[in-house]
XYZ file of C-alpha atoms in Angstrom:
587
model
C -28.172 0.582 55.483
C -26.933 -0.687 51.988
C -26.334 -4.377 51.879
C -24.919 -7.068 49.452
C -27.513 -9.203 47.763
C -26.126 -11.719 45.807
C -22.183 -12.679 45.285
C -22.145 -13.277 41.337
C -18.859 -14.666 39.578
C -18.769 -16.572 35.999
C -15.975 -17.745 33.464
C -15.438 -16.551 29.782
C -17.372 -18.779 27.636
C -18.040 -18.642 23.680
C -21.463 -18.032 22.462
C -22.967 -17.848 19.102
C -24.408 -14.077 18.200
C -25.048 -13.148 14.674
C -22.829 -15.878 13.073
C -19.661 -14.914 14.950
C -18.372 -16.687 18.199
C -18.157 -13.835 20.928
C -16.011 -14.362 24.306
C -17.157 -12.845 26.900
C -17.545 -13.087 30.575
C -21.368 -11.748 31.355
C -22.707 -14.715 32.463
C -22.206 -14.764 36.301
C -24.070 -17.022 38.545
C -24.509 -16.413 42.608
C -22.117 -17.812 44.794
C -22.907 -20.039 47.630
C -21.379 -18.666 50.792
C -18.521 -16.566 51.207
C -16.124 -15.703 48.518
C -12.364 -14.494 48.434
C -12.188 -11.011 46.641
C -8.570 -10.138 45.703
C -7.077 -7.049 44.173
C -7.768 -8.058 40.151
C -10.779 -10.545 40.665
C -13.214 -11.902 42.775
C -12.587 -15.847 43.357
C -13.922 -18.163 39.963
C -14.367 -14.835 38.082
C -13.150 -13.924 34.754
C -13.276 -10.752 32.175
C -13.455 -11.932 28.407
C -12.298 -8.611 27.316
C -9.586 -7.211 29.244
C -9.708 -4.182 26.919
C -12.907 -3.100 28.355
C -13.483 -4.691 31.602
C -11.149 -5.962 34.244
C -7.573 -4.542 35.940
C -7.201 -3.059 39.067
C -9.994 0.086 38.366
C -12.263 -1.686 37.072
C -12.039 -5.654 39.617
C -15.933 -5.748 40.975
C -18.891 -4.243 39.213
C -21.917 -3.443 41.509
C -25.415 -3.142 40.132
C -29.085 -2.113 42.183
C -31.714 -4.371 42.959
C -33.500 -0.912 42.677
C -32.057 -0.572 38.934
C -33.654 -3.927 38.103
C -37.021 -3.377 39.055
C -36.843 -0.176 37.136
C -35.798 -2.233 34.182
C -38.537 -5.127 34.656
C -41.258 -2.453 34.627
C -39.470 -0.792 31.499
C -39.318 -3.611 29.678
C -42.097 -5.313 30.892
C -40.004 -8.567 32.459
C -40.059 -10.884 35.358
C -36.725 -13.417 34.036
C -34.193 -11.643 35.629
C -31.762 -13.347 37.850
C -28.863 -11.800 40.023
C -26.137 -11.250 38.061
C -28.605 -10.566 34.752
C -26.770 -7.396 33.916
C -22.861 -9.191 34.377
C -22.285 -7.395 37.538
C -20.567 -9.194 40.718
C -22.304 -7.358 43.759
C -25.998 -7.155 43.511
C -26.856 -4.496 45.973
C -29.638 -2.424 47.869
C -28.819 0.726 48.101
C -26.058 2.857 46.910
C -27.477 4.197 43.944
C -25.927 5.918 40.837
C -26.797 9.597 41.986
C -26.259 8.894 45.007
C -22.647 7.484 45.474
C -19.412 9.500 44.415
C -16.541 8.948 42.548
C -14.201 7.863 45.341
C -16.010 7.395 48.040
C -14.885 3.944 49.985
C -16.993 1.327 51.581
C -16.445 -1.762 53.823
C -18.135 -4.996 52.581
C -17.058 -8.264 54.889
C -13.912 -8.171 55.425
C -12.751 -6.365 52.233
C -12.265 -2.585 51.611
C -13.634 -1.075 47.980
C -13.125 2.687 45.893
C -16.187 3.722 43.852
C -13.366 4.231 40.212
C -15.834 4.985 37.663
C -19.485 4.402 35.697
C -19.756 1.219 34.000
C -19.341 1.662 30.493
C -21.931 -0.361 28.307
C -21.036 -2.612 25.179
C -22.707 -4.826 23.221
C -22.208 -7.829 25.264
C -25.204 -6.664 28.041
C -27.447 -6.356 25.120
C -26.668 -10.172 24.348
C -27.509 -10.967 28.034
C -30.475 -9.276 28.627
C -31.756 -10.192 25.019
C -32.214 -6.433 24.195
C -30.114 -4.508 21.793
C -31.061 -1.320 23.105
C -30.053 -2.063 26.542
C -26.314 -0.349 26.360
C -27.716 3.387 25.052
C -31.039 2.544 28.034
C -28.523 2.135 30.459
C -26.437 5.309 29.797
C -28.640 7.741 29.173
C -30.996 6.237 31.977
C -28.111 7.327 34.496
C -28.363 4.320 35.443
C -24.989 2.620 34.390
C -23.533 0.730 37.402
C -20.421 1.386 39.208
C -16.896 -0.572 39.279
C -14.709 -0.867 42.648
C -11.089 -0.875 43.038
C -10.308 -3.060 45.627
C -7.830 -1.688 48.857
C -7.912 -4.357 50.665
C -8.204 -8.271 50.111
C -10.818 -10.222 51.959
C -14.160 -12.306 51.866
C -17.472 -11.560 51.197
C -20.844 -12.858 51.392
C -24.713 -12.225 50.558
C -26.278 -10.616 53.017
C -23.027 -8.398 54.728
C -24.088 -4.684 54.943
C -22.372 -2.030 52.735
C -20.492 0.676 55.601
C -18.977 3.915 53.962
C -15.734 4.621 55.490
C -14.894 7.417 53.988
C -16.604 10.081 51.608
C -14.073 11.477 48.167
C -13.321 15.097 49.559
C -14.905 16.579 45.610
C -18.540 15.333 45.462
C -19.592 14.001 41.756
C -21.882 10.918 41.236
C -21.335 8.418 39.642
C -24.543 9.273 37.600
C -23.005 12.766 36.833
C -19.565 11.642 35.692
C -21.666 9.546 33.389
C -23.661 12.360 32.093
C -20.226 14.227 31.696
C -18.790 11.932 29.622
C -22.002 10.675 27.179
C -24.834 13.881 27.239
C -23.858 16.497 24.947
C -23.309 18.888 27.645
C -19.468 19.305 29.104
C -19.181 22.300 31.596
C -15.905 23.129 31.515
C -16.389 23.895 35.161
C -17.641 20.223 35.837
C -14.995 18.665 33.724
C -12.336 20.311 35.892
C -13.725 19.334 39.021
C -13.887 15.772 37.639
C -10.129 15.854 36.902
C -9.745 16.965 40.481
C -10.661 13.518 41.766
C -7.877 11.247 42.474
C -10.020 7.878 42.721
C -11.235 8.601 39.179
C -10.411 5.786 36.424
C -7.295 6.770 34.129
C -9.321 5.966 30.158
C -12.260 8.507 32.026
C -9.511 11.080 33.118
C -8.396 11.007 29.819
C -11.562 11.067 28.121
C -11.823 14.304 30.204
C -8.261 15.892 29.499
C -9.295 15.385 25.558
C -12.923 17.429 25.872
C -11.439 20.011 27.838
C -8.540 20.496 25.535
C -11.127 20.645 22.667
C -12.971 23.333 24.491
C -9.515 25.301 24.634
C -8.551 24.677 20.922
C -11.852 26.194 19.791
C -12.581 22.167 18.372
C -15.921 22.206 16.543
C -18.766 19.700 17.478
C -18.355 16.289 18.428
C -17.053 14.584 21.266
C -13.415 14.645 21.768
C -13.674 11.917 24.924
C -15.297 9.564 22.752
C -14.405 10.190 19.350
C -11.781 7.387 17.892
C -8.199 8.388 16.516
C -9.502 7.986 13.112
C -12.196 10.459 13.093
C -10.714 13.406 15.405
C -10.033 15.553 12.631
C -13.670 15.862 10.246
C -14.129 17.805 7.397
C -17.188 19.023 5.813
C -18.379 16.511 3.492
C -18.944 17.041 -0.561
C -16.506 17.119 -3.390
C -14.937 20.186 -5.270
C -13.919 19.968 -9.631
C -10.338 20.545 -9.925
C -8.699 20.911 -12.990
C -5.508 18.452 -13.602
C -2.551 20.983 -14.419
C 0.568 18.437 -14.776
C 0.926 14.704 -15.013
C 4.604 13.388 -13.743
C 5.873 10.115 -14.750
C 7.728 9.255 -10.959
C 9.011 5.441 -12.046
C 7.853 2.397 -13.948
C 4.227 2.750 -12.663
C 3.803 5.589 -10.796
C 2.357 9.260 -11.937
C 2.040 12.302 -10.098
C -1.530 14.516 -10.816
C -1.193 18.141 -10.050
C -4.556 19.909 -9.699
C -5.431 23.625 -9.205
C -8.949 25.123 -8.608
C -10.178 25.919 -12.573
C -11.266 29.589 -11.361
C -7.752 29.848 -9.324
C -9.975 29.846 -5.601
C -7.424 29.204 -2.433
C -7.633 25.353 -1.510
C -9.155 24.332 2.093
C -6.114 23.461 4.337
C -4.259 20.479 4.278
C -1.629 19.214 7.226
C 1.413 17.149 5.267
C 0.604 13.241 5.315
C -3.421 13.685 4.833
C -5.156 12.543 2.102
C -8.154 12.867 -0.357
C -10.951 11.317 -1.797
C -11.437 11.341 -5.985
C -15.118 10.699 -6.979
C -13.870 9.483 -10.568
C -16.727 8.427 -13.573
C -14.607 6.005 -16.134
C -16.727 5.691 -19.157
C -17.451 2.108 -18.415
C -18.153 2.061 -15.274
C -21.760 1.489 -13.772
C -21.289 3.861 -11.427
C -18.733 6.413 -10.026
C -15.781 5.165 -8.178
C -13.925 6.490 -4.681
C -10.475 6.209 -4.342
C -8.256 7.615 -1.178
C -5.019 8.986 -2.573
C -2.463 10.494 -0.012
C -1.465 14.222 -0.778
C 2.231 13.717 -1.867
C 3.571 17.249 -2.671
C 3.927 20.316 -0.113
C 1.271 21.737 1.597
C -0.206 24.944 -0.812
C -3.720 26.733 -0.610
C -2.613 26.664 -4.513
C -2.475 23.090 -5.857
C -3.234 19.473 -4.879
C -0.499 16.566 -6.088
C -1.492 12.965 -5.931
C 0.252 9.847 -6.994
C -0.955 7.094 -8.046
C 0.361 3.542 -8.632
C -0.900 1.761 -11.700
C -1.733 -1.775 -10.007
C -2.766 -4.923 -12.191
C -6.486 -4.925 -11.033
C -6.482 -1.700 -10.334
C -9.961 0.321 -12.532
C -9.362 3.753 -10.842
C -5.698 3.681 -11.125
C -5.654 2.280 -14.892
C -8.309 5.427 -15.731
C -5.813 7.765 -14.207
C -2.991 6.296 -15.759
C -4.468 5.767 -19.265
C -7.022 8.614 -19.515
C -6.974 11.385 -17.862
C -5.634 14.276 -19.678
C -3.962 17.870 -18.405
C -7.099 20.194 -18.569
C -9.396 17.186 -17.450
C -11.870 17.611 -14.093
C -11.666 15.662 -11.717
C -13.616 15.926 -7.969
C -11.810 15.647 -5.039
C -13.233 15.764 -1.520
C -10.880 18.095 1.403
C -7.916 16.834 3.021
C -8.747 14.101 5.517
C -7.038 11.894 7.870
C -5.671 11.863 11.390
C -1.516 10.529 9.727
C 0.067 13.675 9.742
C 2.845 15.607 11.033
C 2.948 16.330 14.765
C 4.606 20.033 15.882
C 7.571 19.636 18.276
C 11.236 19.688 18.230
C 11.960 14.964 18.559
C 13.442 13.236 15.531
C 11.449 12.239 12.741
C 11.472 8.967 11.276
C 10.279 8.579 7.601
C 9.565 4.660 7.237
C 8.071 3.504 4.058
C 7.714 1.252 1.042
C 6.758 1.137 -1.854
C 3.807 3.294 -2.639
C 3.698 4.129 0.846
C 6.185 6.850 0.250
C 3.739 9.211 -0.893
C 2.113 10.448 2.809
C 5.827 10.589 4.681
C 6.452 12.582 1.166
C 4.754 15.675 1.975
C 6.035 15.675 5.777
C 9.167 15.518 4.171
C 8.147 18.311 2.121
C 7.397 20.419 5.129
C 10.043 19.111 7.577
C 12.565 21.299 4.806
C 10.577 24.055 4.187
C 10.431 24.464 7.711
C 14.103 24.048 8.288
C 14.209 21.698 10.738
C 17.011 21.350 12.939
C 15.579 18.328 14.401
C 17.329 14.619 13.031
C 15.559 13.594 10.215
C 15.572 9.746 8.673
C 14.632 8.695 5.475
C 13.970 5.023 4.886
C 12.552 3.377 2.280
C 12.237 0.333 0.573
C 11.890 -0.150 -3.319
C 11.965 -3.336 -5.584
C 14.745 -1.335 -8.075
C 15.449 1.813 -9.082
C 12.800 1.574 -12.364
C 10.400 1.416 -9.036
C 12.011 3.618 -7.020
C 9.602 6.667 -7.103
C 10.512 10.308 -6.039
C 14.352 9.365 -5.621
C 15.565 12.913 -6.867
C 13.225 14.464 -5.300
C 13.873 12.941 -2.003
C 17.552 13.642 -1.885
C 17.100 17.587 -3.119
C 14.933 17.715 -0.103
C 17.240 15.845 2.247
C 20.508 17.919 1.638
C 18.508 21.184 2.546
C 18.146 19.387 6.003
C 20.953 20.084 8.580
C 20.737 16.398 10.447
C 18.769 14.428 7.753
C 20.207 11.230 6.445
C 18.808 8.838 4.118
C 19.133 4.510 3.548
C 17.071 3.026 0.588
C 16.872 -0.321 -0.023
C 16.275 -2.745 -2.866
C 14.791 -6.146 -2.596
C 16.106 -6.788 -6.208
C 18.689 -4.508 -7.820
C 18.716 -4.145 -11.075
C 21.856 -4.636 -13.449
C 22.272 -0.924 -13.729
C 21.246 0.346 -10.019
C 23.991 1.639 -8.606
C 24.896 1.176 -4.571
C 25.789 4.463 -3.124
C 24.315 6.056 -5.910
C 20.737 4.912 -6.258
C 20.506 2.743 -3.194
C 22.301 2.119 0.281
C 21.806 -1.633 0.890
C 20.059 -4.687 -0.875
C 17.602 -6.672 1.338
C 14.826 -5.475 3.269
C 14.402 -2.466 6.277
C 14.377 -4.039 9.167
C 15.703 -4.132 13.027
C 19.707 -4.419 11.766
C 19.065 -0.998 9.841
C 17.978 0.185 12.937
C 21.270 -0.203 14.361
C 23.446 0.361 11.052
C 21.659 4.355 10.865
C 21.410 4.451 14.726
C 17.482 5.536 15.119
C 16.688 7.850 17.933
C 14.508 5.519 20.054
C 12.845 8.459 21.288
C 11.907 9.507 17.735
C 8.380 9.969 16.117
C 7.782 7.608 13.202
C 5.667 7.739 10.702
C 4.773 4.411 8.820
C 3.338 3.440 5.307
C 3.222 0.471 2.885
C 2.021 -2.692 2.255
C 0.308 -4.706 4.706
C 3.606 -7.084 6.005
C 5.509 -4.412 5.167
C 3.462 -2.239 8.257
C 3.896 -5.591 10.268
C 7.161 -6.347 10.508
C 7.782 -2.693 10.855
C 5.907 -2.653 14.205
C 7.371 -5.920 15.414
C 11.047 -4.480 14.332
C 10.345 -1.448 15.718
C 9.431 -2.635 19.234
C 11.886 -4.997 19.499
C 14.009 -1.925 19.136
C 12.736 0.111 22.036
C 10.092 2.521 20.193
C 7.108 3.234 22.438
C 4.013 2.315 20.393
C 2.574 5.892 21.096
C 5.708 6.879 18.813
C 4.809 4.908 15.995
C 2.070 6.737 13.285
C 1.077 4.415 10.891
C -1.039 5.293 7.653
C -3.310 2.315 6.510
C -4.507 2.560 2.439
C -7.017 -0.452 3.394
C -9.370 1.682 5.841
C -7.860 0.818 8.767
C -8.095 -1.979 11.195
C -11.478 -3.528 12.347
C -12.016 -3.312 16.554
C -14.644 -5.663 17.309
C -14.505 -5.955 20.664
C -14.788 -10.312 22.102
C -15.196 -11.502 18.586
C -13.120 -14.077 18.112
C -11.933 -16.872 15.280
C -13.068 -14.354 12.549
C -11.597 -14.953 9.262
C -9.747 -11.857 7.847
C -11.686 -11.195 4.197
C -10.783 -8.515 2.021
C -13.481 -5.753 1.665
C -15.980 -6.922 -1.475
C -19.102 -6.141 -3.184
C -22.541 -7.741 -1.935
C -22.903 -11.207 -3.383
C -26.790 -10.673 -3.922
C -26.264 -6.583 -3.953
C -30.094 -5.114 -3.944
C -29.343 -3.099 -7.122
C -31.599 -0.573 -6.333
C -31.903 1.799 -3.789
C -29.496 4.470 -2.293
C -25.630 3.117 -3.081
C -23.302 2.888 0.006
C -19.674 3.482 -0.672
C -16.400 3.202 1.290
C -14.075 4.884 -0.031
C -10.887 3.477 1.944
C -11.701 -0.182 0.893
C -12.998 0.445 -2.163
C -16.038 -0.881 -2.450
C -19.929 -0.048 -2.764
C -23.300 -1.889 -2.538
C -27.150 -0.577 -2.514
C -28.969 -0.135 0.479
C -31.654 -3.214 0.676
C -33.245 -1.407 4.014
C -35.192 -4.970 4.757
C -31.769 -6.696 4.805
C -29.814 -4.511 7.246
C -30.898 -2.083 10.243
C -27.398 0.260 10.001
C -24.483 1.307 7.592
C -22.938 -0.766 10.274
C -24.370 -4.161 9.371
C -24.186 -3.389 5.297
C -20.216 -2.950 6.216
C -20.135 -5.741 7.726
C -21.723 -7.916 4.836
C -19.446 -6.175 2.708
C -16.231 -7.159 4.924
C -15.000 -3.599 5.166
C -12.855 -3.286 8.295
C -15.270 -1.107 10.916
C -14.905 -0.225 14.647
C -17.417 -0.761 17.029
C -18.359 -1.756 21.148
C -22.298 -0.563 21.696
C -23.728 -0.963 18.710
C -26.430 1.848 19.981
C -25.505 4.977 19.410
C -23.406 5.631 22.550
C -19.558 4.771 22.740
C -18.674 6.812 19.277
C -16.189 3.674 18.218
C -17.138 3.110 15.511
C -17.629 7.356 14.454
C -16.504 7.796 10.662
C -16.057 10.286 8.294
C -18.839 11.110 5.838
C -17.584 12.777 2.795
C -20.858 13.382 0.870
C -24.259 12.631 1.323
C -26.205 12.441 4.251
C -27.779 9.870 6.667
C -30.574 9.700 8.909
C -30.249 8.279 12.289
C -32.139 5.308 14.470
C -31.570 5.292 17.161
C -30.635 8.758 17.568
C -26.927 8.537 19.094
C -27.111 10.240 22.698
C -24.279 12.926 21.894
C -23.634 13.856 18.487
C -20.671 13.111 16.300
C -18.658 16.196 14.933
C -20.221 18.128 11.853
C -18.909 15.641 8.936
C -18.686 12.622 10.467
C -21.180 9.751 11.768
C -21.875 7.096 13.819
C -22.316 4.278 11.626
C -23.666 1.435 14.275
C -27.230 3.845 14.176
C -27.390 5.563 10.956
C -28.957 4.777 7.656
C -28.339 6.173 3.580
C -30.752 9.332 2.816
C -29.761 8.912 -0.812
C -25.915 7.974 -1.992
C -23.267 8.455 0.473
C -19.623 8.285 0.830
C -18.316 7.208 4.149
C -14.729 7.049 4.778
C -13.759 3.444 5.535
């Protein structure tokens, strides 16, 4: 019979790892006695990240005593301790392809559902002093298990481990794990999987999305895995197009329209994506990336950028100052997951500034399409000299049955007109809301400055709009997700202070910045972001999770450890892969 080996429970505390403080809860320590399990916790236990451990599915993980001698002989230890791997229940018995998905078992007095495979993060490599140890434990099939608990009661070292009742559709826990992280996804297996009720909701829904990619035809990559900003990859390189028009669109904006020089159809584009120009000013050292949203309507025939001529700005001067109609310019494929979703809610357009250019082209499409759908424009503008695409908007607007539009200006000029050229001085925010009457059921789509994007969300869910409704479009790269780090200081993305000056040259596009791969100084794109302060998603740091997946839009990369199922064609797991020459990634 199974039985309960150690009782393990431990606060959050800070550590030190890499120069960052980290909170986490791994450390657990056995417990004397018996101990008080209830529904969220067992009794003096804590989760440091909430995000990734903790709640209701996921309230006592259980690790083998038969899993750690495995590990000792693979690693060639004798230190561990119960509780070495952060799990609460030490156990004999009960191993990963063994127990199912579901299946319930009596410990003490308490009554436990087998919810789901642990899933690994950095914070276990930390503990067990081995960075490997999240991608070993996954692809070992040898993760762990969590419990959900059904009913409240006391526990102790030593009580055996009864099943009570067996989950009527038989899948290990080992199995769902191989579902999820190998590269191979039966579709037959994936339905049974969604057939089990115990099963963890983020695992259903990692599920639901590979299935749904097997029925869209999706190429490559895992779907389950594969963050927001990387579920749409492109095939990576850069294409000369010829500059056909340049558009003055206010005081210091300019509108580029480029056409393939030998008139070839353009790959496809979905309204509020954007692309990548690889530009060469003379002066420059080397070539610079710049992410430009796509700003006109959607056409196999032309590209139109705009671009805002900012003080400090090097690519935006060039394009400003330099380039001329007839000029070539390379420009990678339409990225981006901020675009326009299909259905029949009301569309909110929310920008400022700059920002205008993405909710532009959805604007674009929303009247060629004819939508019948309500349609707000909102916008926010210093004046009307810096009030770009204000014709253009209201053409657009009065071929839309239920569109209306409110512009604001922070600071009228003497001439700007109210009624005319704007609706209201000020700011957008929550009262406008009101004043326009906003669907809160609507889909918005969000661009601008940083506080602009800020108060926006806190407006917006003060007013009722589910934060799955809200789209947002961020020039910067994105935000970082670094799971339990905590007390960072925010820096803007920079070059290397001591950059290696040789050797193959990093760049991210999205923050604008690039530095030389010094391969002694850093063991993954990963780290040399990180140096360089360029926002970057991540949890394993091993190749498994896909967090912090990317999009590469030229060059290629060579991998180490090799990730344990691959990222989409075009794309790339940064917290494992190294430069094979120059390359582009899209952060």
């Amino acid at each position: 019979m199974a039985r309960l080996l150690s009782v393990n429970v431990g606060l959050p505390r800070d550590i030190d790892w890499k120069g960052r403080t980290v909170r986490t809860g791994i450390w657990k320590t056995p417990v004397p006695g018996r101990c008080r399990v209830g529904r969220l916790n067992l009794a003096g236990d804590g989760q440091g990240d909430l995000a990734g451990h903790g709640g209701e599915q996921r309230a006592v993980f259980v690790y083998q005593i038969e899993s750690y001698r495995h590990w000792q002989d693979q690693l060639n230890r004798t230190d561990f301790v119960h509780g070495q791997f952060g799990e609460n229940f030490t156990i004999e018995g009960l191993p990963d392809d063994a127990v199912c998905i579901g299946d319930r078992y009596r410990i003490g007095s308490a009554l436990f559902e087998v919810t789901q495979p642990r899933v690994t993060c950095y914070r276990v490599g930390i503990r067990v002093n081995e960075p490997r140890m999240p991608a070993l434990l996954t692809s070992s099939g040898r993760p762990g298990f969590y419990f959900r608990v059904l009913r409240e009661g006391d526990v102790g070292a030593g009580d055996d481990i009864v099943k009570e009742e067996e989950a009527s559709e038989r899948m290990t826990v080992a199995e769902i794990n191989a579902l999820l992280y190998s590269p191979d996804h039966p579709r037959d297996r994936l339905e049974r999987a969604l057939r089990i009720e115990a099963l963890s909701a983020g695992w259903r829904r990692s599920f639901e999305a590979i299935l749904q990619s097997q029925v869209t035809g999706a190429a490559g990559g895992n779907a389950g895995l594969a963050p927001a900003a990387a579920a749409h990859p492109v095939a990576p390189g850069f294409r000369p197009l010829a500059i056909t028009a340049i558009d003055r669109e206010s005081a210091d904006v300019v509108s580029l329209t480029m056409r393939d020089p030998d008139g070839r159809p353009l790959p496809a584009a979905r309204p509020g994506q954007y692309v990548v120009l690889r530009l060469r000013p003379p002066a420059a050292a080397s070539p610079l990336f710049r992410s430009y949203s796509l700003s006109g309507p959607v056409s196999s025939e032309q590209r139109r950028i705009s671009v805002k001529l900012e003080l400090d700005g090097a690519a935006g001067a060039y394009l400003h100052h330099h380039v001329q109609v007839g000029d070539i310019i390379d420009v990678s494929s339409p990225r981006g997951n901020f675009f326009l979703q299909s259905g029949d809610r009301p569309v909110v357009l929310m920008s400022a500034g700059i920002g205008a250019t993405p909710v532009l082209a959805m604007l674009h499409a929303l009247a060629e399409a004819g939508a019948t759908s309500r349609i707000l424009w909102l916008h926010a503008a210093r004046d009307s000299r810096h009030h770009p695409f204000a014709a253009e908007v209201r053409r657009l607007m009065r071929g839309l049955s239920r569109g209306r539009s409110h512009v604001c200006y922070s600071r009228p000029g003497m001439s700007d007109r109210i009624g005319e050229d704007f609706d209201a001085s000020g700011h957008l925010s929550r009262s406008v809301f009101d004043e326009v009457g906003m669907p809160r059921e609507a889909d918005v789509y969000l661009c601008g400055p940083t506080r602009f994007m800020a108060d926006m969300k806190q407006a917006l869910a003060a007013y009722g709009v589910a934060p799955e409704r809200v789209h947002l479009e961020l020039f910067n790269g994105g935000e970082s997700r670094t799971p339990g780090v905590v007390g960072a200081v925010i820096r803007a993305p920079h070059p290397l202070a001591e950059d290696a000056g040789a050797g193959p040259l990093v760049s991210f596009a999205r923050s604008g910045v690039a530095a030389h791969w010094d391969a002694s100084a850093y063991q993954s794109i990963l780290e040399l972001a990180e140096a360089c302060d360029v926002p970057v998603r991540w949890a394993c740091r091993s190749g498994v999770c896909h967090s912090c997946e990317s999009g590469l839009i030229s060059g290629a990369i060579a991998y180490g450890p090799t990730p344990l199922d691959m990222p989409a064609d075009g794309n790339l797991l940064i917290c494992c892969s190294r430069p094979a020459g120059d390359v582009v990634i899209d952060l």
